[in-house]
Structure formats: C-alpha cells, structure tokens
Short mmCIF file of C-alpha atoms in Angstrom, two decimals:
data_model
loop_
_atom_site.label_atom_id
_atom_site.label_comp_id
_atom_site.label_asym_id
_atom_site.label_seq_id
_atom_site.Cartn_x
_atom_site.Cartn_y
_atom_site.Cartn_z
CA UNK A 268 114.23 97.84 127.27
CA UNK A 269 111.85 100.88 127.03
CA UNK A 270 110.86 101.33 123.43
CA UNK A 271 109.55 104.31 121.57
CA UNK A 272 107.87 104.03 118.07
CA UNK A 273 107.59 107.12 116.27
CA UNK A 274 104.51 107.68 114.01
CA UNK A 275 100.70 107.38 113.83
CA UNK A 276 99.80 105.30 111.02
CA UNK A 277 98.99 101.79 110.31
CA UNK A 278 102.74 100.91 109.68
CA UNK A 279 103.34 102.17 113.26
CA UNK A 280 100.28 100.23 114.65
CA UNK A 281 102.10 97.03 113.11
CA UNK A 282 105.42 98.07 114.75
CA UNK A 283 103.88 98.32 117.92
CA UNK A 284 102.31 95.08 117.86
CA UNK A 285 105.45 93.52 116.95
CA UNK A 286 107.10 95.19 119.65
CA UNK A 287 104.61 94.38 122.27
CA UNK A 288 105.18 90.72 121.63
CA UNK A 289 109.01 90.77 121.86
CA UNK A 290 110.50 89.73 125.38
CA UNK A 291 112.86 92.61 124.94
CA UNK A 292 110.24 95.32 125.36
CA UNK A 293 109.64 96.06 129.11
CA UNK A 294 107.52 99.31 128.37
CA UNK A 295 106.21 100.52 125.03
CA UNK A 296 105.72 104.40 124.13
CA UNK A 297 104.24 105.71 120.73
CA UNK A 298 104.34 109.24 119.74
CA UNK A 299 101.83 110.41 118.74
CA UNK A 300 99.93 107.18 118.07
CA UNK A 301 96.29 106.53 117.38
CA UNK A 302 93.12 105.21 118.64
CA UNK A 303 94.19 101.43 117.96
CA UNK A 304 97.90 102.05 118.99
CA UNK A 305 96.51 103.16 122.55
CA UNK A 306 95.70 99.51 123.25
CA UNK A 307 99.34 98.32 122.81
CA UNK A 308 101.45 101.26 124.03
CA UNK A 309 101.37 104.66 126.05
CA UNK A 310 100.64 107.36 123.22
CA UNK A 311 102.53 110.57 123.94
CA UNK A 312 101.28 113.86 122.20
CA UNK A 313 104.30 114.51 120.13
CA UNK A 314 104.35 114.83 116.51
CA UNK A 315 106.48 112.80 114.33
CA UNK A 316 108.18 115.69 112.82
CA UNK A 317 108.83 117.35 116.34
CA UNK A 318 112.69 116.18 116.47
CA UNK A 319 113.43 118.60 119.42
CA UNK A 320 110.10 117.21 121.30
CA UNK A 321 111.17 113.70 120.48
CA UNK A 322 114.77 114.04 121.79
CA UNK A 323 113.75 115.66 124.78
CA UNK A 324 111.04 112.90 125.58
CA UNK A 325 113.59 110.19 125.13
CA UNK A 326 116.01 111.84 127.44
CA UNK A 327 113.19 112.27 130.06
CA UNK A 328 111.73 108.75 129.89
CA UNK A 329 115.37 107.24 129.58
CA UNK A 330 114.36 105.45 126.36
CA UNK A 331 116.52 102.54 125.26
CA UNK A 332 115.66 102.25 121.60
CA UNK A 333 113.69 104.13 119.13
CA UNK A 334 111.94 102.64 115.81
CA UNK A 335 111.14 105.49 113.43
CA UNK A 336 108.19 104.77 111.34
CA UNK A 337 107.70 107.62 108.89
CA UNK A 338 109.82 109.03 106.24
CA UNK A 339 109.78 112.53 107.28
CA UNK A 340 111.26 112.13 110.55
CA UNK A 341 114.25 110.36 108.86
CA UNK A 342 114.68 112.98 106.07
CA UNK A 343 114.57 115.57 109.21
CA UNK A 344 117.48 113.58 110.85
CA UNK A 345 115.80 112.19 113.87
CA UNK A 346 118.16 109.24 113.90
CA UNK A 347 121.26 111.41 113.86
CA UNK A 348 119.92 113.38 116.62
CA UNK A 349 119.27 110.40 118.79
CA UNK A 350 122.37 108.69 118.23
CA UNK A 351 124.35 111.85 119.11
CA UNK A 352 122.83 111.40 122.59
CA UNK A 353 123.66 107.81 122.52
CA UNK A 354 120.27 106.25 122.00
CA UNK A 355 120.18 103.65 119.25
CA UNK A 356 117.51 104.23 116.53
CA UNK A 357 116.18 102.18 113.82
CA UNK A 358 116.32 103.78 110.66
CA UNK A 359 118.93 105.46 108.19
CA UNK A 360 120.66 108.67 108.72
CA UNK A 361 119.66 111.81 107.43
CA UNK A 362 122.18 111.74 104.62
CA UNK A 363 121.17 107.92 103.69
CA UNK A 364 117.25 109.06 103.84
CA UNK A 365 118.06 111.12 100.80
CA UNK A 366 117.26 107.89 99.03
CA UNK A 367 113.79 108.64 99.26
CA UNK A 368 113.89 112.25 100.26
CA UNK A 369 115.09 113.24 96.67
CA UNK A 370 114.00 111.01 94.03
CA UNK A 371 116.56 112.78 91.74
CA UNK A 372 119.30 111.72 94.33
CA UNK A 373 117.91 108.19 94.02
CA UNK A 374 117.99 108.16 90.20
CA UNK A 375 121.66 109.68 90.04
CA UNK A 376 122.62 106.83 92.65
CA UNK A 377 121.30 104.21 90.26
CA UNK A 378 123.14 105.78 87.24
CA UNK A 379 126.35 105.85 88.97
CA UNK A 380 126.14 102.42 90.09
CA UNK A 381 124.63 100.85 87.13
CA UNK A 382 121.16 99.93 89.05
CA UNK A 383 118.57 99.00 86.47
CA UNK A 384 115.87 101.76 86.53
CA UNK A 385 113.89 103.85 84.34
CA UNK A 386 115.53 106.52 81.87
CA UNK A 387 115.13 110.01 83.37
CA UNK A 388 115.77 113.49 83.44
CA UNK A 389 115.47 116.27 86.18
CA UNK A 390 114.03 119.66 85.96
CA UNK A 391 113.54 122.80 87.85
CA UNK A 392 112.49 124.98 84.88
CA UNK A 393 109.18 124.61 83.79
CA UNK A 394 109.60 125.46 80.18
CA UNK A 395 112.46 123.25 79.91
CA UNK A 396 110.46 120.47 81.12
CA UNK A 397 107.59 121.18 78.84
CA UNK A 398 110.03 120.94 76.00
CA UNK A 399 111.31 117.70 77.16
CA UNK A 400 107.70 116.44 77.60
CA UNK A 401 106.84 117.60 74.01
CA UNK A 402 109.84 115.64 72.77
CA UNK A 403 109.38 112.48 74.48
CA UNK A 404 105.52 112.18 74.29
CA UNK A 405 103.29 109.92 76.30
CA UNK A 406 102.89 107.69 78.37
CA UNK A 407 105.49 108.98 80.67
CA UNK A 408 105.83 109.77 84.35
CA UNK A 409 106.36 112.58 86.40
CA UNK A 410 107.63 112.58 89.85
CA UNK A 411 107.95 115.55 92.48
CA UNK A 412 111.72 115.50 93.69
CA UNK A 413 110.73 115.79 97.34
CA UNK A 414 108.21 114.11 99.78
CA UNK A 415 104.55 114.56 98.87
CA UNK A 416 103.05 111.68 101.12
CA UNK A 417 102.92 109.32 98.45
CA UNK A 418 100.91 111.69 96.09
CA UNK A 419 103.66 113.19 94.00
CA UNK A 420 103.67 110.51 91.30
CA UNK A 421 101.59 110.99 87.82
CA UNK A 422 101.72 108.11 85.31
CA UNK A 423 100.53 110.17 82.50
CA UNK A 424 98.87 108.29 79.53
CA UNK A 425 98.29 111.57 77.61
CA UNK A 426 100.65 114.22 76.89
CA UNK A 427 98.36 116.91 78.50
CA UNK A 428 98.04 115.20 81.48
CA UNK A 429 101.98 115.04 82.01
CA UNK A 430 101.95 118.83 81.02
CA UNK A 431 99.53 119.32 83.75
CA UNK A 432 101.48 117.54 86.36
CA UNK A 433 104.69 119.25 85.70
CA UNK A 434 103.03 122.57 85.67
CA UNK A 435 101.21 121.91 89.09
CA UNK A 436 104.22 120.69 90.59
CA UNK A 437 106.87 123.59 89.51
CA UNK A 438 104.49 126.25 89.97
CA UNK A 439 104.54 125.48 93.67
CA UNK A 440 100.70 125.02 93.70
CA UNK A 441 100.35 121.30 94.47
CA UNK A 442 103.09 120.15 96.49
CA UNK A 443 104.82 123.53 97.79
CA UNK A 444 108.72 122.85 98.15
CA UNK A 445 108.35 119.16 97.45
CA UNK A 446 107.58 120.07 93.87
CA UNK A 447 110.51 122.78 93.15
CA UNK A 448 112.12 120.00 91.25
CA UNK A 449 110.61 117.29 89.09
CA UNK A 450 111.95 114.00 87.70
CA UNK A 451 110.45 112.82 84.58
CA UNK A 452 110.86 109.03 83.78
CA UNK A 453 110.38 106.55 80.87
CA UNK A 454 106.79 104.37 81.42
CA UNK A 455 107.95 101.15 82.05
CA UNK A 456 105.75 98.02 81.18
CA UNK A 457 105.26 95.24 83.66
CA UNK A 458 103.95 94.05 86.79
CA UNK A 459 104.98 95.94 90.18
CA UNK A 460 106.07 94.14 93.25
CA UNK A 461 107.63 95.23 96.50
CA UNK A 462 111.00 93.61 98.13
CA UNK A 463 112.17 94.43 101.59
CA UNK A 464 115.65 94.01 103.06
CA UNK A 465 117.27 94.84 106.45
CA UNK A 466 120.82 96.60 106.37
CA UNK A 467 123.27 97.33 109.09
CA UNK A 468 125.35 99.43 106.61
CA UNK A 469 127.47 96.38 105.50
CA UNK A 470 125.26 93.31 105.83
CA UNK A 471 121.64 92.69 104.20
CA UNK A 472 118.93 90.41 105.63
CA UNK A 473 116.39 89.78 103.04
CA UNK A 474 112.67 90.03 104.40
CA UNK A 475 109.57 89.23 102.25
CA UNK A 476 107.59 90.48 99.19
CA UNK A 477 104.65 92.20 98.82
CA UNK A 478 102.25 93.56 96.23
CA UNK A 479 100.64 96.84 96.71
CA UNK A 480 97.75 98.53 94.84
CA UNK A 481 98.13 102.40 94.53
CA UNK A 482 95.02 103.30 92.56
CA UNK A 483 92.08 104.53 94.31
CA UNK A 484 89.42 102.23 92.72
CA UNK A 485 88.60 98.71 91.54
CA UNK A 486 90.29 97.52 88.19
CA UNK A 487 93.38 99.95 89.07
CA UNK A 488 91.39 103.05 88.06
CA UNK A 489 91.39 106.35 89.75
CA UNK A 490 94.05 108.72 91.23
CA UNK A 491 97.46 107.21 92.95
CA UNK A 492 97.39 106.91 96.65
CA UNK A 493 99.57 105.99 99.40
CA UNK A 494 98.05 102.29 98.98
CA UNK A 495 94.73 100.96 99.13
CA UNK A 496 95.81 97.42 99.98
CA UNK A 497 98.40 94.92 99.44
CA UNK A 498 99.24 90.96 100.08
CA UNK A 499 102.14 89.03 100.91
CA UNK A 500 104.24 86.93 99.61
CA UNK A 501 103.86 88.08 96.20
CA UNK A 502 104.30 84.69 94.13
CA UNK A 503 105.24 86.73 91.26
CA UNK A 504 108.51 87.31 92.80
CA UNK A 505 110.31 84.08 92.08
CA UNK A 506 113.44 82.90 94.02
CA UNK A 507 115.22 83.67 90.70
CA UNK A 508 113.75 87.31 90.51
CA UNK A 509 114.54 87.97 94.37
CA UNK A 510 118.08 86.84 93.69
CA UNK A 511 118.43 89.04 90.60
CA UNK A 512 117.21 91.95 92.68
CA UNK A 513 119.75 91.44 95.44
CA UNK A 514 122.57 91.03 93.12
CA UNK A 515 121.72 93.67 90.44
CA UNK A 516 119.61 96.48 92.67
CA UNK A 517 119.90 95.94 96.40
CA UNK A 518 123.62 94.96 96.83
CA UNK A 519 125.06 97.74 94.38
CA UNK A 520 122.84 100.20 96.32
CA UNK A 521 124.09 99.21 99.75
CA UNK A 522 127.77 99.25 98.45
CA UNK A 523 127.41 102.61 96.66
CA UNK A 524 125.94 104.21 99.64
CA UNK A 525 128.86 103.17 101.91
CA UNK A 526 131.16 104.22 98.89
CA UNK A 527 129.24 107.74 99.01
CA UNK A 528 129.93 108.32 102.87
CA UNK A 529 126.61 107.61 103.50
CA UNK A 530 126.16 103.96 104.76
CA UNK A 531 122.59 102.92 104.86
CA UNK A 532 121.20 101.08 107.93
CA UNK A 533 117.53 100.29 108.53
CA UNK A 534 114.99 98.82 106.18
CA UNK A 535 115.22 99.45 102.49
CA UNK A 536 112.08 99.06 100.59
CA UNK A 537 112.54 98.38 96.84
CA UNK A 538 109.62 98.96 94.60
CA UNK A 539 110.06 97.23 91.32
CA UNK A 540 108.67 96.84 87.89
CA UNK A 541 109.00 93.44 86.40
CA UNK A 542 109.65 94.03 82.89
CA UNK A 543 110.63 91.90 79.98
CA UNK A 544 114.37 92.91 80.73
CA UNK A 545 114.08 92.09 84.35
CA UNK A 546 113.16 93.72 87.71
CA UNK A 547 114.04 97.40 87.14
CA UNK A 548 113.89 99.92 90.51
CA UNK A 549 110.89 102.17 90.41
CA UNK A 550 111.61 103.74 93.70
CA UNK A 551 113.21 103.28 97.11
CA UNK A 552 111.71 103.89 100.60
CA UNK A 553 113.80 104.05 103.52
CA UNK A 554 110.97 102.93 105.99
CA UNK A 555 108.72 99.95 105.83
CA UNK A 556 105.74 100.62 103.58
CA UNK A 557 102.24 101.20 104.49
CA UNK A 558 100.30 99.15 104.10
CA UNK A 559 102.91 96.53 103.34
CA UNK A 560 104.20 96.79 107.02
CA UNK A 561 101.01 95.22 108.38
CA UNK A 562 101.00 92.22 106.36
CA UNK A 563 104.78 91.77 107.09
CA UNK A 564 104.22 92.07 110.58
CA UNK A 565 101.47 89.61 110.94
CA UNK A 566 103.62 86.99 108.85
CA UNK A 567 106.65 87.31 111.02
CA UNK A 568 107.40 84.29 113.31
CA UNK A 569 110.70 85.52 114.44
CA UNK A 570 111.23 88.33 117.17
CA UNK A 571 111.18 91.26 114.63
CA UNK A 572 112.09 94.08 117.28
CA UNK A 573 115.40 91.92 117.88
CA UNK A 574 116.34 91.98 114.22
CA UNK A 575 115.44 95.85 114.24
CA UNK A 576 117.77 96.45 117.19
CA UNK A 577 120.47 94.42 115.49
CA UNK A 578 120.27 96.71 112.39
CA UNK A 579 120.57 99.87 114.48
CA UNK A 580 123.39 98.44 116.37
CA UNK A 581 125.38 97.53 113.16
CA UNK A 582 125.30 93.70 113.79
CA UNK A 583 122.98 92.09 111.43
CA UNK A 584 125.50 89.53 110.41
CA UNK A 585 124.17 86.77 112.88
CA UNK A 586 120.62 87.66 112.58
CA UNK A 587 117.78 85.69 110.61
CA UNK A 588 113.93 85.77 110.27
CA UNK A 589 111.34 83.19 109.83
CA UNK A 590 107.94 83.65 108.31
CA UNK A 591 104.53 82.19 108.69
CA UNK A 592 103.83 79.81 105.29
CA UNK A 593 100.18 81.70 105.54
CA UNK A 594 99.51 84.63 103.13
CA UNK A 595 98.64 87.91 104.44
CA UNK A 596 96.06 90.39 102.50
CA UNK A 597 95.15 94.01 103.78
CA UNK A 598 92.18 95.90 102.53
CA UNK A 599 92.36 99.86 103.15
CA UNK A 600 89.32 101.60 104.46
CA UNK A 601 89.71 105.10 103.50
CA UNK A 602 87.38 108.28 103.84
CA UNK A 603 85.29 109.00 100.81
CA UNK A 604 86.72 111.56 98.88
CA UNK A 605 90.59 110.39 99.36
CA UNK A 606 93.11 111.05 97.95
CA UNK A 607 91.33 114.47 97.54
CA UNK A 608 89.19 116.28 100.08
CA UNK A 609 87.32 114.38 102.70
CA UNK A 610 85.02 114.64 105.88
CA UNK A 611 86.98 114.23 109.06
CA UNK A 612 85.78 113.03 112.51
CA UNK A 613 83.28 110.71 111.19
CA UNK A 614 82.42 107.91 113.76
CA UNK A 615 83.50 104.34 113.10
CA UNK A 616 81.32 101.64 114.50
CA UNK A 617 81.49 97.63 114.54
CA UNK A 618 85.34 97.65 115.03
CA UNK A 619 84.99 94.84 117.35
CA UNK A 620 82.79 92.63 115.04
CA UNK A 621 85.69 92.82 112.29
CA UNK A 622 88.47 92.06 114.50
CA UNK A 623 86.29 88.96 115.83
CA UNK A 624 86.51 87.72 112.26
CA UNK A 625 88.70 84.55 111.91
CA UNK A 626 92.36 85.39 111.23
CA UNK A 627 91.76 89.03 111.17
CA UNK A 628 93.76 91.86 112.74
CA UNK A 629 92.37 95.41 112.40
CA UNK A 630 95.31 98.19 112.18
CA UNK A 631 94.44 101.70 112.67
CA UNK A 632 95.64 104.44 110.42
CA UNK A 633 93.92 107.79 110.92
CA UNK A 634 91.91 107.47 113.97
CA UNK A 635 91.45 109.28 117.28
CA UNK A 636 89.17 108.40 120.29
CA UNK A 637 86.75 111.14 121.43
CA UNK A 638 85.65 111.58 125.08
CA UNK A 639 82.80 109.22 124.91
CA UNK A 640 85.25 106.64 123.70
CA UNK A 641 84.05 106.51 119.92
CA UNK A 642 86.73 105.71 117.55
CA UNK A 643 86.75 108.72 114.91
CA UNK A 644 88.18 108.74 111.26
CA UNK A 645 90.87 111.64 111.17
CA UNK A 646 92.84 110.84 107.86
CA UNK A 647 92.49 109.69 104.42
CA UNK A 648 93.57 106.17 105.14
CA UNK A 649 92.02 105.06 108.11
CA UNK A 650 91.84 101.51 108.84
CA UNK A 651 93.85 98.19 107.41
CA UNK A 652 91.56 95.40 107.62
CA UNK A 653 94.30 92.45 107.61
CA UNK A 654 93.75 88.49 107.40
CA UNK A 655 95.97 85.57 107.33
CA UNK A 656 95.01 82.57 105.22
CA UNK A 657 96.10 79.44 103.88
CA UNK A 658 96.64 81.21 100.46
CA UNK A 659 95.64 84.74 99.08
CA UNK A 660 91.99 83.78 98.39
CA UNK A 661 91.28 82.57 101.77
CA UNK A 662 92.89 85.70 103.18
CA UNK A 663 90.94 87.86 100.80
CA UNK A 664 87.56 86.13 101.85
CA UNK A 665 88.34 86.52 105.55
CA UNK A 666 89.48 90.22 105.01
CA UNK A 667 86.12 91.28 103.27
CA UNK A 668 83.92 89.45 105.64
CA UNK A 669 85.60 91.59 108.39
CA UNK A 670 85.01 94.77 106.22
CA UNK A 671 81.58 94.01 105.91
CA UNK A 672 80.94 94.11 109.60
CA UNK A 673 81.84 97.68 109.88
CA UNK A 674 79.45 100.37 110.14
CA UNK A 675 80.98 103.50 108.60
CA UNK A 676 79.04 104.88 105.78
CA UNK A 677 81.59 107.74 105.14
CA UNK A 678 84.44 105.10 104.35
CA UNK A 679 85.11 103.03 101.11
CA UNK A 680 87.52 100.40 99.96
CA UNK A 681 88.54 98.83 97.01
CA UNK A 682 87.06 95.12 96.54
CA UNK A 683 89.71 93.99 94.56
CA UNK A 684 92.67 93.54 96.56
CA UNK A 685 94.59 90.55 95.46
CA UNK A 686 92.90 90.12 92.14
CA UNK A 687 95.94 89.49 90.08
CA UNK A 688 97.30 86.45 92.08
CA UNK A 689 93.90 85.16 92.50
CA UNK A 690 93.36 85.21 88.92
CA UNK A 691 96.77 83.37 88.44
CA UNK A 692 95.82 80.81 90.99
CA UNK A 693 92.35 80.19 89.10
CA UNK A 694 93.95 79.97 85.70
CA UNK A 695 96.58 77.15 87.51
#
C-alpha cells in the first residue's frame, strides 16, 4: 500500500524507517520530511498543519494509509478529514486528541474516572491564579492548557518562579493562545517513566517502557525541553508497575473516553510519576513521544506498520508485538541555545562517521539539505544519535562514541543520558 507519514522530526524519521521495512509498504511519502527522511521516503513540501494540503495530496496520489506523527495535526482534526474521504489514518480523532490538546480536559477525565494523578486547579484569571499559588506555596507545577511544543510546563521550586510562569502564560506573552488557561498542579515526588500502548477504541496492546530526560543539561539541570535523550526499556517499570498502570490508569482512560463518546484510537503515551503511593499520571500524549519513538522503533522485531494499520482499522484484537531484548539509548544533539534562541542553518559534518559506529542509527529531527548536499541544522533538537546494546551502559557507550565523530561546533548534548539506570546497575 502507498503510505504517507506526516511530520518532520525524529519521531517521523523513525516511523518512516519502520514503514520502509514493512512488506505492506509499496511506496512511502513523508510531508514535509527532513534531510534524513529523504533517504527513505519521497518528501513532499506540505506542512504538517496544512490539513487541506495534506488531504488534497492524499487524494491526488491515491494514498492508502496515513500515519500522523505530530500532535498539532491530530488536534487540528487531520484524522477526521482523512476518514471522511475513506482513507484510514493512524491517530486519534480531533475530539479524542483533546487528551493532549487540553491539559485541563485530561485532568478532568482523571477526576471523573478516578485515575490517579496530581491534585490540580484550572485558571484563566491571573489574580485568582496568583492567590492560589500564594496559598499553596512551592514546589508546585504550572502548565499551559494548550499545546506549547513541549515548553509549556514549569516545575517551580520557588514561589517567585511559579508566579512568573503564571504571569508569562496568562499575559499571552510566552505561549499565545496555548496559555490562555493554566493548570496548577501539586508537585509529585518520585521518578518519571513513560509507557506506551496502542488502542483501537476497545482493545489495548501494550508496547514498551522508556525513560526520557527533559532538562537541558547534565544532572537534570536547566530548563525543560522536548526531551534531550531517552532509553528503553526502563527497568524501573517492573511487571507489577506495568500491570498497575494498565489497570488503574490506561484501561479506565480508554473506557472513559468511549463513555464520553470520544473513543480513543492510536498510540497513547502515559507519562508517569512513580510515587510512594504507586504510579500516577503526569500527562498523556496522543502520539509517539520524541525521542522515545526512535528507541521503540529500533527495538521492534514485529512489523510496526501492520499494528498501526490494525489500530486505525479498529482491529487490534489479533495483533501482537515482539521486541528485541537489547536496550536502546538515544542522545539528542541540539543547537546551542536551545530551548531558547539558537542559530539556524549551520552545517553538520561527520554524519557518515557517526552512523558507521556499531549498533548506531542517526535519526534526523531539525535538518534540511542545501544545494551543495550539505546537511543543515534548522531546528532546536536536530539529531537523535541512537544505539542498541546488550544493556543500557553498552548502548550509552556506543551512542557517545558516535556523538564524538560528529563535526558540529554549534551543537551540544547532555553527557549523562541513562545515568539513573546505569547507577542502579553499578550498585547491583
């Protein structure tokens, strides 16, 4: 079948790699794609948010199946538009995508269906939000209600930091329309982990666990980002914790969304806090995480495209997935200055040397090729250097060996991806 992957990041590069390996895929397109994706698919200059343009392309090229990568496209209703013209698409409907599109909606679902999460309140009025913060104190968490490209969350360790976050959001200066409402949550103590499942609206297919690193710098310091690296599996997510997460968090959500008249189809990414009281939901993403998707795709032994298609068609009951025993670890190479301002269109060299390292795959996120064929850095998070290994430490060593072969003075990375699990292994 002819397949279109929508998006331009590392997640979409990984999904294109998985699709290209599937015997179901006869022709592969990506809109808009990037310099790395161009080696796997025919890139089409249509932005992921251009719903009309994407629908027209699907009709013109007689695309058989669409895999939607980014959350913005889902929140804008791309899946609904494609299904209206008879083309199956992987991802939730616009109504179901509100689980990520509105943090307030997600929290309300948790409250209604007794899903464990942090206590919270929603605010549109700046003075009321300030008064609440003064009463609650710090540490406390402030989130924009809408999509803010992974940057709308402030884990405030001081009251001043929380007050500034609320003012930046509700004043409209920092996040525009995404910040017209904020969710203020209690601060949860614990370790974070990620868990992925597929659903067809009724059935649930568990995938794998992962652990992301959100802070920009080593030792979990600096501002929050879209993710500076990850590893999979996350051994901290034991079989018992996975079962608890499925029973207390995931299944009530899928059942609740069906009861709300918004059946959930697609991948559901549960961001968890492993507290002393058990796992609690931090957030839902209605698409594969980036960078977690890259690690997941490298560990997949089964045909991932086939199960994505089954999810879209509402027929996951007979589907299963097998995974490599190997661990995968990804290091994000970002432009210096990220998540703030950074220089664009700098040249990245040494990509072939990095990709030649044992067990390594280089995923492109924010890249483009110039007329000379050079690869340019066009985004904040630019590359995902991903390695497979028998354990996390082996994968880490391989990933950083590849990082060291890159020639990109304008880039930086964290040097401690995987540190929690490696420390645990060394203790054992």
